[in-house]
Amino acid sequence: MSFDPVTAGWKQRQGQGPFTQLVGPVWVRREAEGSAYAFLAEERHTNSRGVVHGGMLMSFADDVLGITVWAAAGRKPCTTVQLNTHFIAPARVGDFVEG
């Protein structure tokens, strides 16, 4: 059985730009400390090895970082200057990847 974000209390994030619409949807859930964001990994997110492409994971991380900083900065424009990562495990089709 596949994970259903709606029954788990998640809602599709509104106001997603064209790129995020292409790779998303991005899901959001309000929590005590703010918000959590996620995407449901699909076949279209995978690389030739059948795991979620690192570029997809980085795009998601950049989106979550941008949303979080934008809110913390009083909804003022911001941009990512540098974003580095080290992957420790793959994400696979059907995984609900949270940030």
PDB file of C-alpha atoms in Angstrom:
ATOM      1  CA  MET A   1       0.000   0.000   0.000  1.00  0.00           C
ATOM      2  CA  SER A   2       1.396   3.425  -0.905  1.00  0.00           C
ATOM      3  CA  PHE A   3       1.628   6.359   1.480  1.00  0.00           C
ATOM      4  CA  ASP A   4      -1.259   8.838   1.302  1.00  0.00           C
ATOM      5  CA  PRO A   5      -0.119  12.310   2.467  1.00  0.00           C
ATOM      6  CA  VAL A   6      -3.691  13.595   2.828  1.00  0.00           C
ATOM      7  CA  THR A   7      -4.756  10.945   5.341  1.00  0.00           C
ATOM      8  CA  ALA A   8      -1.497  11.609   7.256  1.00  0.00           C
ATOM      9  CA  GLY A   9      -2.410  15.292   7.691  1.00  0.00           C
ATOM     10  CA  TRP A  10      -0.383  16.817   4.847  1.00  0.00           C
ATOM     11  CA  LYS A  11      -1.675  19.409   2.349  1.00  0.00           C
ATOM     12  CA  GLN A  12      -0.275  20.364  -1.036  1.00  0.00           C
ATOM     13  CA  ARG A  13       1.677  23.588  -0.716  1.00  0.00           C
ATOM     14  CA  GLN A  14      -0.020  26.487  -2.485  1.00  0.00           C
ATOM     15  CA  GLY A  15       1.778  29.050  -4.649  1.00  0.00           C
ATOM     16  CA  GLN A  16       4.368  26.684  -6.073  1.00  0.00           C
ATOM     17  CA  GLY A  17       6.372  28.153  -8.944  1.00  0.00           C
ATOM     18  CA  PRO A  18       6.694  26.524 -12.379  1.00  0.00           C
ATOM     19  CA  PHE A  19       9.797  24.471 -11.500  1.00  0.00           C
ATOM     20  CA  THR A  20       8.316  23.178  -8.251  1.00  0.00           C
ATOM     21  CA  GLN A  21       5.107  22.311 -10.097  1.00  0.00           C
ATOM     22  CA  LEU A  22       7.218  20.312 -12.559  1.00  0.00           C
ATOM     23  CA  VAL A  23       9.052  18.258  -9.915  1.00  0.00           C
ATOM     24  CA  GLY A  24       6.429  18.393  -7.125  1.00  0.00           C
ATOM     25  CA  PRO A  25       4.010  18.644  -5.665  1.00  0.00           C
ATOM     26  CA  VAL A  26       5.527  19.722  -2.393  1.00  0.00           C
ATOM     27  CA  TRP A  27       3.464  18.850   0.660  1.00  0.00           C
ATOM     28  CA  VAL A  28       3.292  20.893   3.879  1.00  0.00           C
ATOM     29  CA  ARG A  29       2.229  20.139   7.440  1.00  0.00           C
ATOM     30  CA  ARG A  30       2.137  22.667  10.257  1.00  0.00           C
ATOM     31  CA  GLU A  31       4.023  21.607  13.365  1.00  0.00           C
ATOM     32  CA  ALA A  32       4.748  23.163  16.754  1.00  0.00           C
ATOM     33  CA  GLU A  33       8.116  24.572  15.634  1.00  0.00           C
ATOM     34  CA  GLY A  34       6.920  25.744  12.204  1.00  0.00           C
ATOM     35  CA  SER A  35       6.268  23.679   9.103  1.00  0.00           C
ATOM     36  CA  ALA A  36       7.514  20.448   7.612  1.00  0.00           C
ATOM     37  CA  TYR A  37       7.743  19.913   3.846  1.00  0.00           C
ATOM     38  CA  ALA A  38       7.862  16.732   1.805  1.00  0.00           C
ATOM     39  CA  PHE A  39       7.509  15.150  -1.605  1.00  0.00           C
ATOM     40  CA  LEU A  40       6.386  11.670  -2.587  1.00  0.00           C
ATOM     41  CA  ALA A  41       9.135  10.053  -4.672  1.00  0.00           C
ATOM     42  CA  GLU A  42       7.881   8.880  -8.051  1.00  0.00           C
ATOM     43  CA  GLU A  43       9.477   7.026 -10.956  1.00  0.00           C
ATOM     44  CA  ARG A  44       9.999  10.360 -12.752  1.00  0.00           C
ATOM     45  CA  HIS A  45      12.303  11.473  -9.910  1.00  0.00           C
ATOM     46  CA  THR A  46      14.756   8.579 -10.395  1.00  0.00           C
ATOM     47  CA  ASN A  47      18.133   8.265 -12.061  1.00  0.00           C
ATOM     48  CA  SER A  48      19.401   5.379 -14.217  1.00  0.00           C
ATOM     49  CA  ARG A  49      20.103   3.322 -11.058  1.00  0.00           C
ATOM     50  CA  GLY A  50      16.456   3.523  -9.989  1.00  0.00           C
ATOM     51  CA  VAL A  51      16.930   5.750  -6.950  1.00  0.00           C
ATOM     52  CA  VAL A  52      15.833   9.367  -6.555  1.00  0.00           C
ATOM     53  CA  HIS A  53      18.219  11.606  -8.483  1.00  0.00           C
ATOM     54  CA  GLY A  54      20.537  13.705  -6.335  1.00  0.00           C
ATOM     55  CA  GLY A  55      19.472  16.765  -8.328  1.00  0.00           C
ATOM     56  CA  MET A  56      15.879  16.168  -7.245  1.00  0.00           C
ATOM     57  CA  LEU A  57      16.942  15.876  -3.618  1.00  0.00           C
ATOM     58  CA  MET A  58      18.996  19.072  -3.899  1.00  0.00           C
ATOM     59  CA  SER A  59      16.141  20.907  -5.630  1.00  0.00           C
ATOM     60  CA  PHE A  60      13.838  19.863  -2.809  1.00  0.00           C
ATOM     61  CA  ALA A  61      16.381  20.900  -0.164  1.00  0.00           C
ATOM     62  CA  ASP A  62      16.832  24.281  -1.867  1.00  0.00           C
ATOM     63  CA  ASP A  63      13.059  24.789  -2.009  1.00  0.00           C
ATOM     64  CA  VAL A  64      12.629  23.939   1.688  1.00  0.00           C
ATOM     65  CA  LEU A  65      15.556  26.185   2.612  1.00  0.00           C
ATOM     66  CA  GLY A  66      14.091  29.034   0.562  1.00  0.00           C
ATOM     67  CA  ILE A  67      10.604  28.686   2.069  1.00  0.00           C
ATOM     68  CA  THR A  68      12.029  28.579   5.587  1.00  0.00           C
ATOM     69  CA  VAL A  69      14.359  31.567   5.157  1.00  0.00           C
ATOM     70  CA  TRP A  70      11.663  33.582   3.370  1.00  0.00           C
ATOM     71  CA  ALA A  71       9.287  33.077   6.317  1.00  0.00           C
ATOM     72  CA  ALA A  72      12.006  33.821   8.895  1.00  0.00           C
ATOM     73  CA  ALA A  73      13.003  37.003   7.023  1.00  0.00           C
ATOM     74  CA  GLY A  74       9.498  38.435   7.192  1.00  0.00           C
ATOM     75  CA  ARG A  75       8.525  37.225   3.705  1.00  0.00           C
ATOM     76  CA  LYS A  76      11.255  39.259   2.028  1.00  0.00           C
ATOM     77  CA  PRO A  77      12.989  38.048  -1.130  1.00  0.00           C
ATOM     78  CA  CYS A  78      15.989  35.812  -0.542  1.00  0.00           C
ATOM     79  CA  THR A  79      18.216  33.508  -2.549  1.00  0.00           C
ATOM     80  CA  THR A  80      20.452  30.531  -1.922  1.00  0.00           C
ATOM     81  CA  VAL A  81      24.083  31.556  -2.324  1.00  0.00           C
ATOM     82  CA  GLN A  82      25.617  28.165  -1.582  1.00  0.00           C
ATOM     83  CA  LEU A  83      24.199  24.755  -0.746  1.00  0.00           C
ATOM     84  CA  ASN A  84      26.386  21.712  -0.097  1.00  0.00           C
ATOM     85  CA  THR A  85      25.376  18.193   0.825  1.00  0.00           C
ATOM     86  CA  HIS A  86      26.632  14.697   1.503  1.00  0.00           C
ATOM     87  CA  PHE A  87      24.193  11.906   0.742  1.00  0.00           C
ATOM     88  CA  ILE A  88      24.116   9.111   3.309  1.00  0.00           C
ATOM     89  CA  ALA A  89      21.338   6.918   1.888  1.00  0.00           C
ATOM     90  CA  PRO A  90      19.204   6.756  -1.247  1.00  0.00           C
ATOM     91  CA  ALA A  91      15.541   7.679  -1.515  1.00  0.00           C
ATOM     92  CA  ARG A  92      13.438   5.253  -3.529  1.00  0.00           C
ATOM     93  CA  VAL A  93      10.136   5.335  -5.406  1.00  0.00           C
ATOM     94  CA  GLY A  94       7.310   5.428  -2.873  1.00  0.00           C
ATOM     95  CA  ASP A  95       9.385   7.116  -0.156  1.00  0.00           C
ATOM     96  CA  PHE A  96       7.871  10.212   1.426  1.00  0.00           C
ATOM     97  CA  VAL A  97      10.901  12.486   1.650  1.00  0.00           C
ATOM     98  CA  GLU A  98      10.577  15.077   4.417  1.00  0.00           C
ATOM     99  CA  GLY A  99      12.530  18.270   5.040  1.00  0.00           C
TER     100      GLY A  99
END
